[in-house]
Amino acid sequence: MLEWIRPLLDSFVLLQILLVTTVVLLYKWSTSTMDYWKKKKVAYIPPLPLIGNLGRVITNDTNLGYLLKEMCDKKINERFFGFYMTREPVLILNDAELVMQVMLKDFSQFNDKGFHIDNDFDMILNNLFFLKGRQWKFQRNKMSTGFTSGKLKSMYPTIHKCSTSFINHLTKLSKQTDNLELNIKSAIEDLFTDVVCKCILGLDMHSIENPNREYKDIQDATLKPNWRLHVKQVLQFLSPYIDRKIRITGKHIEDWFYGFAEKNMTFRTENKIQRNDFLQTLINIYSEQHNIDAGSEEYFGLRHLAANIFVFIVAGYETSALTTTFFLQKMALYPEIQERLRQEILDVKKSKEDGAFEYEDFKKMTYLSMVLDETLRMYPVLPIYLRRNIVPYTIPGSDVTLDVGTYVLTPTVALHYSSKYWKDPHKFDPERFSEENKDSIVPGSFIPFNEGPRQCIGKRFAHVQMKSAICEILTHFEIQKTPRTVEHTEFVVGSMVMVPKEEIVADFVPRKFY
Ligand code: HEM
């Protein structure tokens, strides 16, 4: 009588068996790597199946930079320790000297950031940030010529012009209201979009006056945290194969950068136009390529041109905007520091005939550098740096040898707040970077731009664009705390850079005399 139920029961049992087998296999696969640190006799944080030590990041509880800071504090006496990003063993460097060893002295053994790239599929990744080995070295040598101090000096008038347009815009806004309360990040982003687009691409964006510009869609799609980045961050460790098959941006973004590169390269080449922007450096590299085979590591084709335009826009604008936002937030919270800094800026300004800052003037502003460095210590934009060894590597001062391709992670936030290197690390104290004190800073404990041959190529450009903006802002405005100004910043969990969760606001009160 119950014959009809039998097949159903059979398929139910089959389903259960399948499910249990899958769970068992998944468990086995996900834990099969999790004895790596034990076998190597390296202290480690006990992992959970599948997620490793990333539980609190996955549940949105904390940002990876801060999670590692907690772990490093717990393991304060270990120079390095084991960690698992999902099922992937990662070595955490908890020692400044070791960081310098990996990034600087033994750099040639670590010239791989560990990205899984299919250069023909996700072509936008053919750029300086993502490449490794000889391809990276070739591009880095060539592109460094675009960031010499001579080049920066010649770009400075453009940077200065953007900063003064920004001030004019804010002054106009301040006349229309009693209280100019600004979302600092969003305002500064508009300014640096103009600076970066003009200096890198030769494009006049006028973002400050025109926030609804056409390019905004491309910019947002390129920069805002999105599902691809989140998924890729996990897949990088969980499944390199699938990671390679997901683009870092949408195809339309890739097409836009290709179109832009091709159009501008053709226009400038055909009309024999030479400009002073970074795009010209890229076009010159491209133009030298006639006899180079497309398979060669020294080949620099249209895809490399487009990919580098992409990365310089992405890296050049958000990083500096975030740092300047935190800087101005601190000015609102520490009015006495703001005032001392303003005096330094105004002293330099008064010494100028036309009152306009020049490129060399920033060198004279030592307090400005101290406050900026302390901001970068407390808010390093990139919370971690990843590398992989390309040959077996014995950690200096130990008998631990890492197998080829092991991930080695520098926890920037942890180092910048470590009580091993900093007294009262949570205190905002620019004096740490004064002439008298800066010699006692341990190399490798302050690395906002990283160190060694792969440190930030745009470091000097970033300093100039940030300092130019800060000098103009503090000359013309007093930054005042409002009830909405956050004092303790929390960060978006899944972002690759340290983005504040809440808006950072302050009043910009016009100053009458300067
Ligand atoms: C406050 C601003 C900035 C900060 C804190 C910053 C930070 C960094 C850091 C830490 C790295 C190394 C990452 C690693 O080792 O894994 C890096 C690399 C890089 N940065 Fe910056 N950056 C800033 C501004 C800029 C600007 C303005 C540009 C371009 C105009 C730029 C372009 C790049 C590029 C292309 C790389 C890759 C270099 C290579 O791998 O050879 N950055 N940046």
XYZ file of C-alpha atoms and ligand atoms in Angstrom:
557
model
C 0.000 0.000 0.000
C 2.877 2.410 0.793
C 4.788 1.423 -2.296
C 4.522 4.965 -3.712
C 6.451 6.420 -0.763
C 9.438 4.153 -1.219
C 11.129 6.033 -4.110
C 10.597 9.265 -2.183
C 12.246 7.815 0.907
C 15.065 6.487 -1.236
C 15.753 9.879 -2.768
C 15.499 11.509 0.684
C 18.086 9.097 2.050
C 20.240 9.671 -1.005
C 19.991 13.397 -0.488
C 20.990 13.030 3.145
C 23.972 10.888 2.232
C 25.004 13.416 -0.389
C 24.652 16.267 2.073
C 26.632 14.542 4.809
C 29.348 13.536 2.310
C 29.580 17.103 1.043
C 29.840 18.501 4.569
C 32.486 15.943 5.525
C 34.488 16.605 2.335
C 34.194 20.365 2.797
C 35.319 20.059 6.396
C 38.264 17.856 5.410
C 39.267 20.165 2.556
C 38.930 23.331 4.602
C 40.946 21.983 7.523
C 43.552 20.094 5.505
C 45.902 23.100 5.562
C 45.256 24.062 9.143
C 48.125 22.117 10.671
C 50.681 24.115 8.653
C 51.869 26.330 11.522
C 51.770 23.501 14.025
C 54.014 21.420 11.780
C 56.366 24.380 11.330
C 56.438 24.801 15.140
C 55.280 28.409 14.796
C 52.935 29.916 17.425
C 49.514 30.460 15.867
C 45.940 31.538 16.504
C 43.706 28.430 16.550
C 41.502 28.527 13.430
C 37.912 27.456 12.770
C 37.059 25.196 9.819
C 36.540 27.063 6.535
C 36.805 30.604 7.951
C 40.159 30.211 9.716
C 40.747 33.259 11.926
C 38.499 35.605 9.945
C 35.305 34.935 11.934
C 34.929 38.445 13.323
C 35.640 40.037 9.953
C 33.116 37.790 8.205
C 30.416 38.582 10.787
C 31.088 42.294 10.243
C 32.263 42.729 13.815
C 35.636 44.305 13.072
C 37.954 45.432 10.338
C 40.939 43.173 9.470
C 43.463 45.866 10.465
C 41.988 46.123 13.965
C 41.506 42.363 14.330
C 45.220 41.898 13.647
C 46.063 44.667 16.073
C 44.263 42.704 18.830
C 46.033 39.485 17.819
C 49.455 41.184 17.694
C 48.873 42.684 21.154
C 48.043 39.213 22.480
C 51.193 37.791 20.880
C 53.345 40.782 21.791
C 56.340 38.596 22.634
C 56.304 36.721 19.327
C 58.229 38.308 16.424
C 55.931 36.442 14.065
C 53.004 34.088 14.382
C 50.697 31.973 12.264
C 47.199 32.999 11.186
C 44.685 31.529 8.770
C 42.865 33.630 6.174
C 40.058 31.126 5.579
C 42.141 27.932 4.978
C 45.293 29.720 3.813
C 48.221 29.866 6.261
C 49.521 33.430 6.587
C 52.550 34.529 8.587
C 51.988 37.741 10.551
C 55.084 39.901 11.028
C 54.864 41.290 14.553
C 58.277 42.910 14.559
C 59.446 46.111 12.853
C 62.917 44.761 12.080
C 61.430 41.719 10.374
C 59.176 43.988 8.308
C 62.227 45.889 7.049
C 63.914 42.575 6.285
C 61.008 41.396 4.098
C 60.186 44.724 2.442
C 63.698 46.050 1.980
C 66.674 43.743 2.552
C 65.142 40.537 1.183
C 62.798 42.291 -1.240
C 63.954 40.216 -4.231
C 62.571 37.114 -2.498
C 59.185 38.762 -1.883
C 58.358 40.596 -5.099
C 54.888 39.046 -5.311
C 51.817 40.562 -3.666
C 49.967 37.282 -3.939
C 47.199 38.385 -6.322
C 45.870 35.706 -8.683
C 45.746 37.373 -12.041
C 44.648 36.197 -15.440
C 46.180 39.057 -17.420
C 44.215 38.231 -20.561
C 40.853 38.031 -18.824
C 41.020 40.878 -16.287
C 43.170 43.195 -18.347
C 42.766 46.177 -16.061
C 45.099 44.432 -13.603
C 48.106 44.751 -15.933
C 49.341 47.618 -13.825
C 52.081 48.539 -11.411
C 50.088 47.758 -8.279
C 49.195 44.172 -9.165
C 52.054 42.889 -11.316
C 55.052 41.015 -9.947
C 58.623 40.063 -10.840
C 60.270 41.440 -13.961
C 57.074 42.867 -15.432
C 56.619 44.980 -12.289
C 60.298 45.992 -12.266
C 60.164 47.166 -15.872
C 57.056 49.299 -15.271
C 58.323 50.680 -11.965
C 61.658 51.825 -13.478
C 59.908 53.544 -16.347
C 57.164 55.160 -14.281
C 59.443 56.487 -11.590
C 60.503 59.128 -14.114
C 56.985 60.565 -13.849
C 57.375 61.264 -10.124
C 60.799 62.924 -9.844
C 60.930 66.127 -7.788
C 61.443 68.045 -11.057
C 58.179 66.583 -12.440
C 56.350 67.322 -9.213
C 57.635 70.854 -9.172
C 56.307 71.379 -12.677
C 52.911 69.915 -11.663
C 52.714 72.102 -8.565
C 51.077 75.179 -10.201
C 48.180 72.908 -11.264
C 47.850 71.485 -7.766
C 47.933 74.994 -6.300
C 45.303 76.220 -8.759
C 42.938 73.418 -7.759
C 43.459 74.206 -4.054
C 42.655 77.896 -4.561
C 39.530 77.084 -6.642
C 38.447 74.882 -3.753
C 38.864 77.777 -1.302
C 36.924 80.126 -3.594
C 34.135 77.577 -3.760
C 34.025 77.160 0.045
C 34.127 80.915 0.546
C 31.141 81.278 -1.775
C 29.285 78.560 0.143
C 30.126 80.136 3.502
C 28.518 83.401 2.364
C 25.248 81.589 1.710
C 24.921 80.164 5.212
C 25.542 81.068 8.855
C 27.248 77.764 9.515
C 29.263 75.930 6.897
C 29.139 72.396 8.261
C 30.974 70.187 5.777
C 31.153 66.477 5.156
C 34.929 66.695 4.963
C 35.604 63.508 3.019
C 33.132 64.255 0.299
C 34.423 67.854 -0.127
C 38.079 66.799 -0.200
C 37.307 63.964 -2.627
C 36.024 66.536 -5.117
C 39.204 68.577 -4.716
C 41.559 65.623 -5.184
C 39.538 64.322 -8.112
C 40.363 67.592 -9.837
C 44.027 67.462 -8.830
C 44.561 63.831 -9.804
C 42.602 64.036 -13.063
C 44.496 67.124 -14.161
C 47.977 65.968 -13.087
C 47.598 62.342 -14.099
C 45.294 62.550 -17.124
C 45.439 66.191 -18.154
C 41.644 66.350 -17.710
C 39.750 69.361 -16.354
C 37.029 67.805 -14.217
C 35.676 70.848 -12.345
C 34.348 68.418 -9.761
C 34.322 71.038 -7.045
C 31.692 73.140 -8.792
C 30.020 70.298 -10.626
C 29.480 67.219 -8.470
C 27.182 65.686 -11.111
C 29.874 65.377 -13.732
C 29.726 62.643 -16.379
C 32.866 60.926 -15.119
C 31.374 60.546 -11.611
C 29.649 57.272 -12.540
C 32.925 55.757 -13.698
C 34.673 57.039 -10.616
C 32.043 55.678 -8.234
C 31.912 52.327 -9.988
C 35.702 52.165 -9.815
C 36.190 53.191 -6.239
C 33.210 52.458 -4.059
C 33.362 49.187 -2.122
C 31.398 46.610 -4.145
C 30.538 42.926 -4.128
C 33.393 42.046 -6.463
C 35.997 43.351 -4.052
C 34.427 41.554 -1.087
C 34.121 38.258 -2.937
C 37.610 38.542 -4.389
C 39.131 39.274 -0.995
C 37.828 35.950 0.317
C 38.427 33.963 -2.886
C 42.045 35.109 -3.030
C 42.623 32.686 -0.152
C 39.793 30.196 -0.638
C 39.963 29.486 -4.357
C 42.610 31.088 -6.575
C 40.991 29.454 -9.601
C 37.595 31.170 -9.140
C 39.322 34.376 -7.982
C 41.015 34.604 -11.396
C 37.627 34.339 -13.094
C 36.046 37.335 -11.391
C 36.945 40.768 -12.680
C 37.984 43.438 -10.218
C 35.713 45.967 -12.012
C 32.790 45.722 -14.425
C 33.577 45.248 -18.126
C 32.163 48.717 -18.887
C 34.795 50.264 -16.592
C 37.550 48.392 -18.411
C 36.102 49.564 -21.732
C 35.951 53.169 -20.538
C 39.636 53.196 -19.564
C 40.587 51.490 -22.833
C 38.614 54.025 -24.835
C 40.152 56.887 -22.893
C 43.700 55.543 -23.306
C 43.328 54.897 -27.024
C 41.645 58.214 -27.814
C 44.177 60.318 -25.920
C 47.212 58.373 -27.044
C 46.174 58.668 -30.697
C 45.311 62.350 -30.371
C 48.596 63.298 -28.729
C 50.736 61.133 -31.003
C 49.086 62.292 -34.235
C 49.205 65.942 -33.216
C 52.695 65.641 -31.693
C 51.437 67.026 -28.391
C 53.651 66.657 -25.306
C 51.992 67.552 -21.990
C 53.243 67.803 -18.467
C 50.979 65.166 -16.955
C 51.608 61.552 -15.969
C 49.630 60.299 -18.965
C 52.477 61.660 -21.080
C 54.950 59.467 -19.168
C 52.738 56.456 -19.947
C 52.336 57.419 -23.616
C 56.107 57.821 -23.912
C 56.644 54.313 -22.498
C 54.077 52.986 -24.991
C 55.707 54.810 -27.909
C 59.134 53.310 -27.208
C 57.711 49.820 -27.718
C 57.867 49.347 -31.499
C 60.338 46.456 -31.577
C 59.326 44.672 -28.405
C 57.609 41.308 -28.672
C 54.077 41.252 -27.175
C 55.005 38.175 -25.103
C 58.024 39.881 -23.543
C 57.982 40.964 -19.912
C 59.062 44.383 -21.092
C 56.109 44.812 -23.408
C 53.894 47.818 -22.670
C 50.834 47.834 -24.890
C 47.488 49.614 -24.869
C 46.211 47.325 -22.113
C 49.100 48.366 -19.856
C 48.463 52.004 -20.661
C 44.760 51.713 -19.795
C 45.416 49.575 -16.705
C 47.885 52.080 -15.301
C 45.605 55.046 -15.888
C 43.020 53.084 -13.900
C 45.325 52.341 -10.982
C 46.782 55.818 -10.710
C 43.314 57.319 -10.541
C 42.203 54.796 -7.917
C 45.382 55.005 -5.822
C 45.890 58.730 -6.226
C 42.673 60.175 -4.990
C 40.961 58.173 -2.263
C 44.134 57.566 -0.195
C 44.990 61.260 0.023
C 41.342 62.243 0.580
C 41.040 59.859 3.533
C 44.276 61.076 5.131
C 43.319 64.747 4.728
C 39.868 64.002 6.169
C 41.382 62.467 9.321
C 43.846 65.352 9.490
C 41.078 67.970 9.463
C 39.015 65.928 11.919
C 41.985 66.082 14.319
C 42.249 69.840 13.747
C 38.635 70.212 14.865
C 39.311 68.079 17.947
C 42.659 69.723 18.865
C 42.243 73.500 18.359
C 45.574 74.304 20.042
C 47.441 72.117 17.509
C 45.436 73.720 14.719
C 46.407 77.191 15.910
C 50.109 76.379 16.232
C 50.073 74.917 12.746
C 48.223 77.928 11.343
C 50.889 80.219 12.767
C 53.605 78.227 11.008
C 51.682 78.375 7.723
C 50.976 82.104 8.045
C 54.619 82.854 8.895
C 55.674 81.279 5.620
C 52.863 83.016 3.766
C 53.876 86.422 5.149
C 57.428 85.899 3.927
C 56.188 85.619 0.317
C 55.851 88.668 -1.861
C 52.558 87.591 -3.419
C 51.485 85.465 -0.456
C 51.193 82.340 -2.628
C 52.779 79.083 -1.451
C 55.392 77.486 -3.654
C 56.579 73.902 -3.931
C 59.706 74.491 -1.796
C 57.714 76.174 0.995
C 56.398 72.893 2.362
C 59.927 71.856 3.339
C 60.034 74.816 5.734
C 56.822 73.739 7.475
C 58.201 71.191 9.910
C 55.187 71.219 12.220
C 52.906 70.493 9.251
C 54.985 67.372 8.487
C 54.817 66.314 12.149
C 51.011 66.618 12.304
C 50.597 64.842 8.971
C 52.878 61.985 10.034
C 50.989 61.562 13.296
C 47.726 61.447 11.307
C 49.205 58.775 9.032
C 50.403 56.824 12.065
C 46.935 56.774 13.613
C 45.128 56.255 10.311
C 47.268 54.269 7.881
C 45.100 54.070 4.780
C 46.117 50.505 3.894
C 45.619 48.262 6.936
C 47.798 45.391 5.686
C 50.490 44.643 3.102
C 50.688 41.138 1.657
C 53.660 39.424 0.067
C 54.584 35.874 -0.983
C 58.085 34.416 -1.074
C 59.224 33.218 -4.478
C 61.986 30.966 -3.048
C 62.084 29.010 0.256
C 62.779 31.591 2.978
C 64.291 31.060 6.398
C 63.089 33.721 8.793
C 66.181 35.533 10.129
C 66.979 34.658 13.731
C 64.873 31.467 13.614
C 65.011 27.985 12.146
C 61.593 28.339 10.482
C 61.692 27.969 6.695
C 58.640 29.102 4.747
C 57.639 27.039 1.722
C 57.555 28.888 -1.599
C 54.367 30.922 -2.000
C 53.574 31.397 1.702
C 51.628 34.579 2.412
C 53.484 36.991 4.694
C 51.433 39.844 6.115
C 52.564 43.190 7.517
C 49.872 44.455 9.928
C 50.221 48.225 9.519
C 47.608 49.238 12.087
C 49.105 46.868 14.675
C 52.632 48.204 14.168
C 51.470 51.831 14.267
C 49.778 51.231 17.628
C 52.181 48.713 19.172
C 53.210 49.532 22.739
C 56.594 48.009 21.806
C 57.293 51.047 19.642
C 54.977 53.836 20.774
C 54.349 55.363 24.174
C 50.659 56.012 24.753
C 49.837 54.910 21.172
C 46.197 56.017 21.230
C 47.150 59.621 21.992
C 47.312 62.049 19.059
C 50.757 63.513 19.635
C 52.635 65.114 16.706
C 55.677 65.610 18.992
C 56.654 61.993 18.288
C 57.867 63.228 14.903
C 59.770 66.320 16.117
C 63.474 66.770 15.272
C 64.433 65.697 18.812
C 62.189 62.641 18.911
C 62.093 61.281 15.392
C 65.458 59.509 15.634
C 64.023 57.214 18.273
C 61.321 55.914 15.902
C 62.167 52.286 15.160
C 62.504 51.659 11.386
C 59.585 49.540 10.232
C 57.230 50.713 13.004
C 55.918 53.661 10.947
C 55.174 52.560 7.387
C 52.103 54.388 5.981
C 53.567 54.276 2.448
C 55.421 50.996 3.100
C 59.182 50.700 2.667
C 61.597 49.350 0.086
C 61.417 49.170 -3.713
C 57.649 48.570 -3.696
C 56.742 51.460 -1.439
C 54.157 53.946 -2.711
C 55.340 55.531 -5.955
C 52.990 58.485 -5.392
C 54.219 59.320 -1.876
C 55.702 62.699 -2.772
C 52.771 63.589 -5.007
C 50.424 62.710 -2.146
C 52.357 64.902 0.283
C 52.250 67.860 -2.056
C 48.533 67.619 -2.864
C 47.622 67.134 0.803
C 49.895 69.922 2.080
C 48.731 72.358 -0.566
C 45.088 71.732 0.402
C 45.768 71.903 4.147
C 47.731 75.161 3.904
C 44.991 76.869 1.931
C 42.203 75.564 4.149
C 43.861 76.547 7.433
C 44.771 79.974 6.054
C 41.182 80.773 5.141
C 39.115 78.746 7.593
C 39.045 77.729 11.203
C 37.958 74.121 11.592
C 35.579 73.794 14.506
C 34.129 70.769 16.206
C 30.331 70.412 16.078
C 28.111 68.057 18.092
C 28.225 65.760 15.033
C 32.044 65.559 14.839
C 32.976 61.969 15.737
C 35.861 61.555 18.161
C 36.438 57.824 17.858
C 36.338 56.714 14.282
C 35.097 53.268 13.360
C 35.871 51.710 10.006
C 33.933 49.953 7.268
C 34.680 46.250 7.649
C 35.066 44.875 4.121
C 36.963 47.744 2.532
C 40.544 47.410 1.247
C 41.298 50.880 2.641
C 40.421 52.347 6.032
C 37.114 54.092 5.255
C 35.231 55.661 8.193
C 31.809 54.177 8.906
C 30.264 57.537 9.727
C 30.477 60.883 7.982
C 33.212 63.090 9.390
C 31.888 66.638 9.708
C 33.170 69.941 11.068
C 32.328 73.622 10.777
C 34.479 75.622 8.381
C 34.415 79.146 9.816
C 35.877 81.817 7.493
C 38.866 83.716 8.941
C 38.932 87.447 8.389
C 42.674 88.199 8.505
C 45.497 86.262 6.934
C 48.088 59.426 1.598
C 48.182 58.945 0.393
C 48.713 57.585 0.039
C 48.981 56.506 0.831
C 48.813 56.394 2.344
C 49.479 55.451 -0.023
C 49.898 54.205 0.415
C 50.473 53.252 -0.403
C 51.072 52.039 0.074
C 51.157 51.629 1.523
C 51.516 51.338 -0.997
C 52.243 49.991 -0.980
C 51.264 48.849 -0.847
C 51.983 47.535 -0.605
O 53.152 47.511 -0.314
O 51.311 46.495 -0.697
C 51.188 52.106 -2.165
C 51.476 51.711 -3.455
C 51.136 52.458 -4.552
N 50.622 53.739 -4.560
Fe 50.167 54.853 -2.950
N 49.470 55.891 -1.316
C 49.032 57.191 -1.326
C 48.922 58.012 -2.429
C 49.197 57.648 -3.718
C 49.116 58.515 -4.856
C 48.749 59.994 -4.792
C 49.401 57.757 -5.945
C 49.461 58.159 -7.396
C 49.457 59.349 -7.850
C 49.688 56.415 -5.494
C 50.001 55.352 -6.305
C 50.441 54.117 -5.855
C 50.838 53.028 -6.735
C 50.770 53.028 -8.250
C 51.298 51.991 -5.923
C 51.868 50.647 -6.361
C 53.390 50.760 -6.387
C 54.114 49.484 -6.738
O 53.613 48.393 -6.449
O 55.202 49.598 -7.294
N 49.555 56.385 -4.131
N 50.560 53.280 -1.779
